[in-house]
Amino acid sequence: MGLPLPRTVIRSLALGLFAAACGVVLAITPAGLWLEESAGLWTLFTLRGKVSPPGGLLIASIDRRTAERLGYNTDPVKWSRSVHAGMLRSVAPYSPSVTAFDMLFRDPRDSAGDAALAQAMTEAGSVVLCQKLEADSDEIVPAVTRYHQERLLPNVQAISEAARASAPFPLPKASKRVNYFWTFKEGVGDYPTLPVVTYQLHALEAINPLFALISRILPASSERLEEARALMQSRRLPEGMRIVREIFNENASLGELLVREVTRADGAYFPYQQRLLKGLIRVYGGSPRQYLNFYGPVRTVKTIPYDTLLQSPLDPSLAATLKHVILLVGLAETIPSEQRDAFYTVFSDNGLDMPGVEIAATAIANLLDGTGVTPPPFYLFLGLIAAWGGALSAICSSVRPTRMIMAAILLGLLYLYGVSALFNQNGSWLPLAIPLLVQLPVVVIAASIQYALETRRQQKEIRSLFMQYLPEQVVDDLTGAMNGVAVQNRDVYAVCLYTDIGNYTALSESLPPLELAARLNSYFGVLINQIKQHGGVVSNIVGDSLLAMWVTGKDDQTSRGAACDCALDIQRSLDELRAAETPHALPTRIGLHVGKIHLGQVGAAGHYEYRPVGDIVNTATRLEGLNKMVGTTILASSEVVVGLERLPTRYLGRFVFVGKGAALSIYALMHHETFPTDLDGCFREALAAYADRSFMEAEELFTRVLASVPEDGPSTFYLESCKEARENRPGEGWNGEIRLQSK
């Protein structure tokens, strides 16, 4: 049966599970999504601010001022469609890639105007029209079941047939603010929407390499791809897109495989082609609901008045921007009271919402530059929320309430910075509102309550705890002076020094027990004297091993230096006794490590010891044992020697002890004489070559060290390690650390 978990760990685990459960339960409800969209996304966009949209996109805005300048009716729906025909002919010489109308042409107007527009669209050959999507709902059982059906309503037949494609552009109305758009509308058989049809027409040149990649991965799809190609190159573009979408839906991993192929074949495509391909893969293989990465407030996407396109000739600077551009035409009123086709977004300000045409432009721009807002998979979304709750609980449970709030604020700011940085870099949208607005205050309040209850409990127990070791009057004095801080005094920061006698088994077998005890007493007398002189405390002696501590409230360079000096002086004292042929000058190995330990009672059934417990003690013993493998006498972790440049140290590399996951950087303390500088440099070069998998080079360098210092244990150890590594090469992720196979 394993040891019971400490109460602090149980409290931390309980608080972590509670915080994780609060966040996860909220996240799986509609309220959680609403909170992340309304507060989380708003915060991320606000912190990021306005950014520049990609080029190659232009909006021609129709508003009241445009109508007044042209002398037309202020309602553009009532204009003669010959106006739009004139615009198409005006821009045709400058070869825009696609012209998309975010407008409906459902009802006939004057026949001459309709005919003129149809003729101009036919001549342009790359015009996309918006198509109305209508929803019908009927109650089958009153107030219980509703029958919902969507259908596409055509534009005027002559105009519709002249367009290269027609597609709807519905925007979600489930919430007050628009955060996403649909790429394909499932209610009408996965029909593509206006932004993706426009993008596909613009990227038509990329369908051949895209279809070639798909055919290579899915040879059985070739016939359907040829059908889609024929439809796309005719005036049935949306139908061809639906076929491609079906292929992606039937093969869930196709999108990921294609992105990998396109990335791997980087030199096979121009950067522009590669961006188009990745955009198409995102269109066909991504979720039908894509979050919008808004670039800023209204008119952040380059916008020009519609009437400037009717001038003859066009302004030269404007004409230059039209070549190969995606031109979107739509209502874009900038007077709040006049807005009709406008929607509330994260950048809506002073009552001015974003026109639908600019939202369509934003969607297309996201596809052009690959910067859409991308939430993580739902399982990862929940995992991050749970992990944050656990990590926050662990940290808040380990500090007092006076520091807890500052720690929580600091962690919250760090989390906000990390999430915001990822969002700014690539549009990754990680949970923000739930971790900071829900979990953080919950953890702080719950941890404060936990701390108060635990302090009260331990204040009652501390008296009975000390009564097992000290007289009653002393316990009264101690508990009175502690004034309620007993909980903190049981977890301390300490430098641990662990010693062991080399060849002790052979020694114990060769001596009578009485003589062995006498030698050990004299031997430990030398060690304990040095420990006391350097301000340490002997914790316990077991057999031929000794554990000493330098206890402080926090990381203290002075205490670490004192422990290292003690280890060096122990070896020097034993060397002097050994030179005098003193029998108790026994060979000794020493290990030093530093960190948080727990001082408390260990035992049962009326017998207890007050002793340190924790990984720091265990690691110090492992370091002592490692001396035997590498041929040294004093080893210390990097945490012990950091900042102690005055000490004669030698870096020996990174080691992973049995049962541990993290590597530890280890140094030898030199108590005889300093390792020659030139050889130390050669040894470090050998370590670097070893870590770089250049094992032959490392062997040569270690051999060079041994040529000068034949008894050098670390070089001998690494020389054998190089030979083993050449025979059994380390796997992926290996960074030069030595993974020990035994304790």
XYZ file of C-alpha atoms in Angstrom:
743
model
C 0.000 0.000 0.000
C 1.383 3.407 -0.990
C 1.919 6.327 1.354
C -1.085 8.632 1.863
C -0.991 11.927 0.013
C -0.135 15.024 2.083
C -3.107 17.170 3.013
C -1.725 20.092 0.986
C -1.667 17.917 -2.116
C -5.196 16.676 -1.429
C -6.425 20.243 -0.959
C -4.699 21.356 -4.146
C -6.121 18.415 -6.106
C -9.612 19.026 -4.762
C -9.449 22.711 -5.622
C -8.019 21.919 -9.061
C -10.807 19.453 -9.812
C -13.401 21.953 -8.641
C -11.959 24.775 -10.784
C -11.608 22.482 -13.800
C -15.178 21.206 -13.379
C -16.571 24.744 -13.125
C -14.833 25.757 -16.340
C -15.622 22.601 -18.299
C -19.300 22.514 -17.297
C -19.707 26.141 -18.335
C -17.779 25.582 -21.578
C -20.081 22.814 -22.804
C -23.166 24.999 -22.398
C -24.377 27.666 -24.842
C -23.631 30.227 -22.135
C -19.942 29.299 -22.270
C -19.722 29.808 -26.023
C -21.631 33.078 -25.700
C -19.222 34.275 -23.003
C -16.146 33.399 -25.073
C -17.559 35.019 -28.209
C -18.899 38.147 -26.525
C -16.125 38.773 -23.973
C -13.166 36.644 -25.092
C -13.107 37.581 -28.772
C -13.931 41.202 -27.989
C -10.926 41.387 -25.639
C -8.565 39.801 -28.153
C -9.626 42.104 -30.984
C -9.490 45.152 -28.692
C -5.967 44.332 -27.518
C -4.808 43.640 -31.051
C -6.446 46.700 -32.597
C -6.548 47.555 -36.255
C -4.294 45.686 -38.706
C -3.726 45.998 -42.431
C -5.811 43.715 -44.668
C -4.174 41.960 -47.610
C -3.993 43.601 -50.992
C -5.891 42.457 -54.046
C -9.290 43.392 -52.616
C -11.414 46.486 -53.289
C -14.915 47.551 -52.220
C -17.014 49.867 -54.368
C -19.447 51.399 -51.885
C -22.936 52.554 -52.761
C -24.385 55.033 -50.260
C -26.511 58.169 -50.084
C -23.654 60.441 -51.132
C -22.997 58.273 -54.200
C -26.657 58.558 -55.252
C -26.637 62.327 -54.726
C -23.475 62.784 -56.793
C -24.972 60.704 -59.607
C -28.370 62.369 -59.305
C -30.126 59.032 -58.765
C -32.719 57.817 -56.294
C -31.242 57.355 -52.804
C -32.510 53.766 -52.868
C -30.019 51.899 -55.122
C -32.531 49.089 -55.633
C -34.531 51.463 -57.824
C -31.641 52.392 -60.096
C -31.651 51.326 -63.707
C -29.330 48.332 -64.039
C -27.703 50.023 -67.002
C -25.680 51.894 -64.342
C -24.050 48.614 -63.257
C -23.577 47.662 -66.897
C -21.690 50.905 -67.423
C -19.501 50.180 -64.379
C -18.620 46.692 -65.665
C -17.631 48.062 -69.069
C -15.666 50.865 -67.405
C -13.498 48.473 -65.371
C -13.269 45.694 -67.994
C -10.106 47.065 -69.705
C -8.242 46.789 -66.392
C -9.013 43.073 -65.935
C -10.282 42.704 -62.367
C -10.061 39.072 -61.302
C -13.660 38.856 -60.068
C -16.484 41.337 -59.674
C -18.971 40.307 -56.981
C -22.269 42.080 -56.325
C -23.498 41.851 -52.730
C -26.868 42.917 -54.103
C -30.017 41.137 -55.241
C -31.500 41.403 -58.751
C -34.649 39.409 -58.087
C -37.262 41.654 -59.699
C -37.201 42.931 -63.289
C -36.637 46.654 -63.837
C -36.612 48.408 -67.206
C -35.977 45.761 -69.864
C -33.247 47.788 -71.579
C -31.319 48.165 -68.327
C -31.650 44.474 -67.470
C -30.506 43.493 -70.959
C -27.558 45.883 -70.784
C -26.445 44.424 -67.433
C -26.781 40.853 -68.707
C -24.726 41.707 -71.797
C -22.017 43.442 -69.749
C -21.810 40.480 -67.351
C -21.479 38.057 -70.239
C -18.648 40.141 -71.687
C -16.894 40.367 -68.302
C -17.142 36.614 -67.772
C -16.254 36.721 -64.065
C -19.208 38.267 -62.269
C -20.671 36.692 -59.131
C -24.126 37.651 -57.885
C -25.662 37.409 -54.449
C -28.667 35.109 -54.239
C -31.454 35.295 -51.676
C -31.750 32.462 -49.169
C -35.248 32.081 -47.759
C -36.255 29.964 -44.771
C -39.685 28.421 -44.233
C -40.825 27.154 -40.826
C -44.053 25.398 -39.869
C -45.348 24.045 -36.574
C -46.211 20.365 -36.888
C -47.089 20.050 -33.180
C -48.003 23.485 -31.776
C -45.194 25.061 -29.726
C -43.223 21.795 -29.804
C -41.888 20.847 -33.214
C -40.998 23.121 -36.090
C -40.340 22.114 -39.670
C -37.502 24.219 -41.035
C -36.564 24.381 -44.710
C -34.268 26.707 -46.619
C -34.387 27.431 -50.337
C -32.536 29.606 -52.811
C -34.520 32.216 -54.742
C -33.169 33.079 -58.210
C -32.369 36.501 -59.592
C -33.874 37.747 -62.879
C -33.330 34.903 -65.326
C -31.374 36.812 -67.985
C -29.080 38.378 -65.383
C -28.650 35.121 -63.487
C -27.712 33.208 -66.658
C -25.174 35.878 -67.603
C -23.378 35.627 -64.240
C -20.489 33.237 -63.821
C -22.054 32.122 -60.534
C -24.696 33.049 -57.986
C -24.457 32.294 -54.285
C -26.149 33.326 -51.040
C -24.474 35.252 -48.272
C -26.477 34.579 -45.104
C -25.108 35.856 -41.811
C -25.967 34.327 -38.413
C -28.726 35.988 -36.428
C -28.515 33.818 -33.316
C -26.626 36.512 -31.398
C -26.458 40.269 -31.467
C -22.954 40.335 -32.910
C -21.648 38.728 -36.093
C -18.578 36.619 -35.353
C -18.544 34.081 -38.177
C -19.822 33.267 -41.648
C -20.771 30.076 -43.445
C -18.628 28.669 -46.234
C -21.218 26.081 -47.247
C -24.895 26.201 -46.258
C -26.014 22.765 -45.159
C -29.702 23.660 -45.314
C -29.516 23.868 -49.116
C -27.344 20.838 -49.756
C -23.935 22.258 -48.814
C -24.309 25.111 -51.263
C -21.251 27.441 -51.294
C -21.705 31.024 -50.126
C -20.737 34.257 -51.854
C -17.284 34.715 -50.234
C -16.046 31.212 -51.067
C -17.496 31.223 -54.591
C -15.772 34.548 -55.205
C -12.525 33.209 -53.780
C -12.743 30.002 -55.854
C -13.310 31.985 -59.043
C -10.320 34.148 -58.172
C -8.263 31.002 -57.458
C -9.512 29.042 -60.479
C -5.951 28.629 -61.728
C -5.189 26.583 -58.590
C -7.766 23.852 -59.191
C -5.480 21.882 -61.530
C -2.656 21.455 -58.972
C -5.244 20.931 -56.196
C -7.063 18.216 -58.137
C -3.737 16.596 -59.043
C -2.837 16.355 -55.346
C -6.260 14.947 -54.466
C -6.023 12.366 -57.250
C -2.623 11.299 -55.987
C -4.021 10.724 -52.491
C -7.460 9.439 -53.589
C -7.123 7.893 -57.069
C -10.797 6.783 -56.984
C -11.903 10.424 -56.933
C -10.398 11.297 -60.325
C -13.618 10.860 -62.292
C -15.610 13.067 -59.910
C -12.863 15.687 -59.974
C -13.019 15.807 -63.757
C -16.755 16.396 -63.516
C -16.146 19.165 -60.978
C -13.480 20.718 -63.214
C -15.867 20.838 -66.174
C -18.587 22.454 -64.070
C -16.209 25.018 -62.584
C -14.923 26.086 -65.974
C -18.484 26.625 -67.176
C -21.154 28.768 -65.562
C -21.950 26.095 -62.982
C -19.153 26.868 -60.564
C -21.134 26.235 -57.319
C -22.145 22.755 -58.501
C -18.518 21.836 -59.118
C -17.591 23.181 -55.683
C -20.249 20.986 -54.063
C -18.665 17.889 -55.620
C -15.252 18.816 -54.216
C -16.819 19.515 -50.822
C -18.421 16.041 -50.877
C -15.029 14.430 -51.505
C -13.546 16.271 -48.519
C -16.521 15.376 -46.307
C -16.125 11.705 -47.185
C -12.403 11.759 -46.292
C -11.955 13.552 -42.970
C -8.134 13.545 -43.064
C -7.838 14.766 -46.664
C -7.388 18.423 -45.735
C -4.564 17.667 -43.321
C -2.823 15.424 -45.869
C -3.093 18.086 -48.572
C -1.681 20.835 -46.352
C 1.234 18.546 -45.553
C 1.821 17.837 -49.253
C 1.664 21.522 -50.213
C 4.024 22.489 -47.389
C 6.426 19.663 -48.184
C 6.541 20.622 -51.875
C 7.411 24.212 -51.004
C 9.673 24.747 -54.007
C 7.142 23.315 -56.439
C 4.801 26.307 -56.138
C 5.201 30.034 -56.190
C 4.301 31.628 -52.835
C 1.132 33.061 -54.385
C 0.085 29.621 -55.665
C 0.822 28.048 -52.301
C -1.381 30.602 -50.531
C -4.206 29.950 -52.999
C -3.926 26.192 -52.510
C -3.974 26.444 -48.724
C -6.944 28.798 -48.945
C -8.870 26.311 -51.107
C -8.014 23.443 -48.754
C -9.357 25.518 -45.879
C -12.538 26.240 -47.846
C -13.269 22.637 -48.765
C -11.798 20.831 -45.765
C -12.611 23.243 -42.955
C -15.665 23.703 -40.813
C -18.678 25.187 -42.626
C -18.662 27.843 -39.914
C -15.563 30.048 -40.123
C -14.850 32.748 -37.552
C -14.036 36.153 -39.033
C -10.717 37.820 -38.361
C -11.811 41.452 -38.588
C -9.068 43.861 -39.597
C -10.607 46.912 -37.968
C -13.636 49.213 -38.009
C -15.730 50.121 -41.044
C -13.710 50.874 -44.205
C -10.506 49.230 -42.968
C -10.701 47.165 -46.161
C -9.869 49.525 -49.018
C -13.102 51.201 -50.137
C -13.840 53.625 -52.980
C -17.078 55.423 -53.935
C -18.993 53.506 -56.569
C -19.350 56.559 -58.819
C -15.557 56.785 -59.303
C -15.837 53.603 -61.385
C -18.296 55.319 -63.733
C -15.923 58.097 -64.747
C -14.457 57.989 -68.213
C -11.582 57.672 -68.307
C -10.816 56.266 -64.844
C -8.343 57.995 -62.614
C -4.896 56.460 -63.440
C -4.139 55.618 -59.808
C -7.499 53.848 -59.466
C -7.068 52.049 -62.785
C -3.712 50.682 -61.600
C -5.333 49.102 -58.520
C -7.989 47.243 -60.502
C -5.735 44.768 -62.309
C -6.375 41.224 -61.005
C -8.231 42.639 -57.993
C -11.363 41.156 -56.411
C -13.938 43.931 -56.705
C -16.967 43.807 -54.414
C -19.959 46.063 -54.979
C -22.559 46.668 -52.283
C -24.353 49.017 -49.925
C -21.868 50.594 -47.532
C -23.557 53.513 -45.834
C -21.443 55.387 -43.255
C -24.296 57.372 -41.716
C -25.656 55.204 -38.832
C -29.257 56.296 -39.284
C -29.113 55.430 -43.009
C -27.606 51.956 -42.618
C -29.685 49.025 -43.877
C -27.474 46.073 -44.827
C -25.160 46.450 -41.782
C -24.286 44.237 -38.828
C -22.926 44.677 -35.320
C -19.327 43.438 -34.969
C -16.467 43.695 -32.470
C -15.420 46.939 -34.164
C -18.856 48.571 -34.249
C -18.465 52.001 -32.678
C -20.702 55.042 -32.134
C -23.664 53.221 -33.646
C -21.839 52.533 -36.937
C -22.112 48.861 -37.877
C -20.201 47.003 -40.567
C -21.853 46.732 -44.019
C -22.521 43.234 -45.286
C -20.272 43.834 -48.287
C -17.316 44.589 -45.993
C -18.015 41.457 -43.962
C -17.933 39.503 -47.246
C -14.667 41.265 -48.122
C -13.271 40.349 -44.688
C -14.157 36.697 -45.233
C -12.438 36.701 -48.634
C -9.419 38.536 -47.218
C -9.096 35.887 -44.485
C -8.935 33.238 -47.207
C -6.420 35.266 -49.201
C -3.935 35.712 -46.361
C -4.819 32.598 -44.329
C -5.527 34.558 -41.146
C -8.973 33.478 -40.073
C -9.785 33.109 -36.396
C -9.241 29.435 -35.555
C -10.636 27.963 -32.339
C -8.968 24.751 -31.144
C -10.730 21.383 -31.414
C -13.398 21.133 -28.748
C -11.558 18.450 -26.768
C -8.465 20.665 -26.668
C -10.621 23.660 -25.740
C -11.938 21.748 -22.716
C -8.473 20.394 -21.922
C -6.974 23.887 -21.786
C -9.722 25.081 -19.466
C -9.217 22.072 -17.175
C -5.415 22.449 -17.217
C -5.641 26.153 -16.417
C -7.945 25.438 -13.488
C -5.545 22.794 -12.160
C -2.412 24.906 -12.586
C -4.021 27.986 -11.059
C -5.255 25.937 -8.105
C -1.840 24.369 -7.518
C -0.145 27.764 -7.375
C -2.816 29.527 -5.315
C -2.890 26.619 -2.848
C 0.839 26.972 -2.225
C 0.915 30.618 -1.123
C -0.691 32.611 1.654
C -3.789 34.711 0.941
C -1.781 37.934 1.170
C 0.271 36.776 -1.811
C -2.417 34.720 -3.493
C -4.246 37.652 -5.060
C -1.039 39.093 -6.505
C -0.028 35.654 -7.781
C -3.458 35.150 -9.364
C -3.344 38.578 -11.022
C 0.151 37.912 -12.329
C -0.847 34.500 -13.677
C -3.946 36.007 -15.252
C -1.880 38.685 -16.974
C 0.630 36.104 -18.203
C -2.196 33.935 -19.526
C -3.817 36.933 -21.205
C -0.478 37.876 -22.782
C 0.110 34.347 -24.098
C -3.394 33.951 -25.530
C -3.264 37.438 -27.054
C 0.177 36.801 -28.583
C -1.032 33.597 -30.256
C -4.134 35.364 -31.517
C -2.071 38.200 -32.990
C 0.421 35.802 -34.553
C -1.815 33.344 -36.368
C -5.430 33.908 -35.314
C -5.459 31.050 -32.783
C -8.407 31.613 -30.455
C -7.862 29.971 -27.082
C -10.332 30.159 -24.186
C -10.011 33.477 -22.385
C -13.252 34.622 -20.774
C -13.945 31.413 -18.828
C -10.383 31.105 -17.409
C -10.105 34.757 -16.370
C -13.665 35.816 -15.574
C -14.901 32.578 -14.002
C -12.128 30.212 -12.923
C -9.675 32.769 -11.570
C -12.044 34.419 -9.038
C -13.504 31.012 -8.118
C -10.031 29.643 -7.332
C -8.966 32.708 -5.311
C -12.127 32.651 -3.182
C -12.092 28.873 -2.684
C -8.354 28.774 -1.897
C -8.758 31.562 0.672
C -11.524 29.600 2.400
C -9.397 26.440 2.288
C -6.432 28.259 3.795
C -8.488 29.688 6.656
C -9.952 26.281 7.529
C -6.611 24.495 7.302
C -4.838 27.115 9.417
C -7.435 26.726 12.144
C -7.076 22.932 12.054
C -3.299 22.986 12.200
C -3.224 25.507 15.004
C -5.104 22.911 17.045
C -2.818 20.058 15.987
C 0.536 21.799 16.315
C 0.478 21.695 20.098
C -0.067 17.937 20.248
C 2.584 17.477 17.531
C 5.346 19.252 19.497
C 4.286 17.675 22.783
C 5.715 14.374 21.477
C 9.219 15.895 21.364
C 9.438 18.825 23.811
C 8.406 19.702 27.385
C 5.062 21.361 27.810
C 6.481 24.768 28.746
C 8.682 24.831 25.635
C 5.708 23.910 23.458
C 3.706 26.746 25.015
C 6.485 29.212 24.216
C 6.863 27.981 20.659
C 3.178 27.922 19.793
C 2.693 31.340 21.357
C 5.525 32.809 19.266
C 4.364 31.179 16.055
C 1.066 33.086 16.150
C -0.693 30.950 13.594
C 2.075 30.489 11.002
C 2.638 26.790 11.710
C 1.388 25.730 8.280
C 4.091 27.687 6.462
C 6.897 26.619 8.821
C 6.458 22.964 7.864
C 7.385 23.551 4.226
C 10.891 25.017 3.997
C 13.634 25.734 1.505
C 16.798 23.752 2.204
C 20.163 22.689 0.844
C 20.583 18.945 1.385
C 24.012 17.316 1.695
C 24.112 13.535 1.580
C 27.222 11.413 2.247
C 28.029 7.728 1.899
C 31.123 5.629 2.531
C 32.707 3.878 -0.423
C 33.318 0.112 -0.107
C 31.474 0.078 3.203
C 30.195 -3.458 2.690
C 33.708 -4.863 2.394
C 34.803 -2.828 5.423
C 31.920 -4.073 7.583
C 32.681 -7.662 6.653
C 36.355 -7.319 7.535
C 35.982 -5.730 11.005
C 34.394 -6.874 14.254
C 31.239 -4.910 15.108
C 32.814 -3.062 18.032
C 35.792 -1.852 16.010
C 33.505 -0.937 13.081
C 31.329 1.154 15.426
C 34.394 2.938 16.794
C 35.625 3.826 13.314
C 32.195 5.056 12.285
C 31.928 7.233 15.390
C 35.299 8.822 14.671
C 34.415 9.216 10.985
C 31.081 10.863 11.694
C 32.774 13.089 14.241
C 34.847 14.613 11.415
C 31.763 15.138 9.243
C 29.524 16.540 11.989
C 32.220 18.952 13.119
C 32.531 20.400 9.609
C 28.730 20.579 9.217
C 28.359 22.544 12.449
C 31.237 24.871 11.551
C 29.489 25.753 8.308
C 26.081 26.355 9.911
C 24.373 23.129 8.883
C 22.134 20.784 10.855
C 22.501 17.002 10.883
C 19.092 15.535 10.114
C 19.751 11.835 10.485
C 22.386 9.108 10.246
C 21.477 5.715 8.825
C 24.175 3.045 8.563
C 27.143 4.661 6.834
C 25.113 7.560 5.384
C 24.504 11.044 6.739
C 22.015 13.733 5.760
C 22.616 17.380 6.653
C 20.562 20.491 5.853
C 20.939 24.235 5.577
C 17.370 25.435 6.127
C 16.192 28.867 4.916
C 12.907 30.513 4.064
C 13.851 30.996 0.399
C 16.664 30.446 -2.078
C 19.761 31.746 -0.300
C 23.135 31.953 -2.040
C 24.951 32.157 1.295
C 23.482 28.845 2.505
C 24.266 27.135 -0.800
C 27.843 28.411 -0.612
C 28.178 27.211 2.986
C 26.977 23.706 2.045
C 29.461 23.523 -0.848
C 32.322 24.764 1.361
C 31.350 22.127 3.923
C 31.520 19.348 1.311
C 34.948 20.532 0.162
C 36.247 20.824 3.748
C 34.941 17.335 4.588
C 36.986 15.871 1.743
C 40.025 17.973 2.636
C 39.821 16.828 6.281
C 39.526 13.205 5.207
C 42.470 13.666 2.803
C 44.608 15.003 5.639
C 43.644 12.104 7.902
C 44.249 9.674 5.049
C 47.745 11.133 4.558
C 48.371 10.509 8.266
C 47.130 6.923 7.800
C 44.286 7.447 10.240
C 41.978 4.387 10.150
C 38.726 6.365 10.171
C 39.665 8.389 7.022
C 37.142 6.460 4.973
C 36.501 7.141 1.243
C 33.396 9.328 1.001
C 31.035 10.357 -1.754
C 28.851 13.485 -1.417
C 25.767 14.758 -3.246
C 24.157 18.216 -2.925
C 20.770 19.478 -4.085
C 18.526 22.382 -3.096
C 14.806 23.170 -3.104
C 11.562 22.864 -1.161
C 11.288 20.052 1.401
C 8.682 19.112 3.975
C 9.730 18.931 7.620
C 7.340 16.809 9.593
C 6.777 13.715 11.605
C 7.383 10.326 10.034
C 6.394 7.148 11.820
C 3.507 5.357 13.473
C 2.355 3.468 16.544
C 3.836 5.966 19.005
C 7.296 6.164 17.369
C 7.980 9.250 15.260
C 10.928 11.058 13.774
C 11.028 14.695 12.809
C 12.783 14.591 9.460
C 12.836 16.062 5.953
C 10.780 14.478 3.194
C 10.713 15.309 -0.488
C 12.249 14.928 -3.908
C 15.157 17.200 -2.975
C 16.399 14.674 -0.406
C 15.976 11.804 -2.874
C 17.859 13.677 -5.591
C 20.751 14.439 -3.218
C 21.110 10.696 -2.557
C 21.023 10.007 -6.315
C 23.780 12.566 -6.880
C 25.892 10.900 -4.196
C 25.462 7.540 -5.928
C 26.315 8.999 -9.344
C 29.839 9.773 -8.055
C 30.619 6.075 -8.231
C 29.633 5.891 -11.911
C 31.543 8.958 -13.110
C 34.577 8.640 -10.842
C 34.099 11.765 -8.713
C 33.663 12.477 -5.000
C 31.410 15.552 -4.817
C 28.511 16.232 -7.180
C 26.062 19.139 -7.024
C 23.111 20.190 -9.130
C 23.213 23.424 -11.115
C 20.610 24.837 -8.714
C 23.181 24.570 -5.917
C 26.187 26.162 -7.651
C 24.402 28.883 -9.640
C 25.934 32.259 -8.823
C 28.856 30.658 -6.908
C 31.588 31.373 -9.438
C 34.222 31.362 -6.672
C 33.872 27.587 -6.265
C 36.118 25.198 -8.225
C 33.445 23.496 -10.317
C 33.433 21.408 -13.466
C 30.354 20.919 -15.652
C 29.634 17.227 -16.306
C 26.496 17.398 -18.470
C 22.807 16.631 -18.050
C 21.554 13.439 -16.425
C 18.113 11.864 -16.047
C 17.828 9.696 -12.949
C 15.768 6.512 -12.907
C 12.097 7.263 -12.394
C 12.437 10.934 -13.289
C 11.440 12.750 -16.454
C 13.458 15.981 -16.331
C 17.197 16.172 -16.888
C 19.431 17.693 -14.211
C 22.560 19.720 -15.008
C 25.356 18.419 -12.782
C 28.675 19.881 -11.624
C 31.623 18.306 -9.840
C 33.239 20.219 -6.957
C 37.031 19.897 -7.246
C 38.660 19.481 -3.834
C 42.130 18.464 -4.991
C 43.083 21.000 -7.638
C 41.383 22.867 -10.436
C 40.905 20.892 -13.638
C 43.265 22.425 -16.275
C 41.498 25.187 -18.223
C 42.546 23.892 -21.631
C 41.370 20.388 -20.777
C 38.111 21.733 -19.347
C 37.508 23.501 -22.663
C 38.296 20.288 -24.528
C 35.916 18.369 -22.237
C 33.103 20.900 -22.867
C 33.693 20.627 -26.632
C 33.394 16.871 -26.275
C 30.113 17.259 -24.373
C 28.785 19.534 -27.126
C 29.770 17.025 -29.818
C 28.136 14.240 -27.832
C 24.905 16.231 -27.532
C 25.091 16.942 -31.287
C 25.271 13.175 -31.981
C 28.825 13.546 -33.315
C 29.974 10.554 -31.300
C 33.211 9.904 -33.230
C 34.312 13.501 -32.671
C 33.314 13.289 -29.001
C 35.375 10.084 -28.556
C 38.453 11.791 -29.996
C 38.073 14.759 -27.619
C 37.469 12.600 -24.527
C 40.493 10.488 -25.498
C 42.559 13.685 -25.745
C 41.563 14.568 -22.156
C 42.460 11.078 -20.930
C 45.841 11.323 -22.615
C 46.682 14.181 -20.244
C 44.710 12.961 -17.213
C 44.434 9.155 -17.499
C 42.501 8.847 -14.228
C 39.797 11.322 -15.233
C 36.580 9.516 -14.367
C 34.041 11.683 -16.292
C 35.985 11.339 -19.556
C 36.174 7.569 -19.092
C 32.427 7.460 -18.404
C 31.559 9.485 -21.504
C 33.967 7.514 -23.682
C 31.997 4.366 -22.865
C 28.732 6.264 -23.410
C 29.903 7.323 -26.893
C 30.643 3.747 -27.869
C 27.228 2.620 -26.646
C 25.510 5.519 -28.445
C 27.208 4.616 -31.718
C 25.902 1.068 -31.417
C 22.414 2.095 -30.227
C 21.742 5.574 -31.560
C 19.388 7.673 -29.430
C 15.887 8.288 -30.697
C 14.075 11.499 -31.624
C 13.932 14.163 -28.928
C 17.287 13.219 -27.399
C 19.325 16.307 -26.492
C 22.540 14.871 -25.116
C 21.287 13.864 -21.669
C 22.497 10.679 -19.988
C 19.575 8.453 -19.011
C 20.703 6.361 -16.052
C 19.457 2.783 -15.942
C 19.977 2.127 -12.231
C 19.982 3.966 -8.934
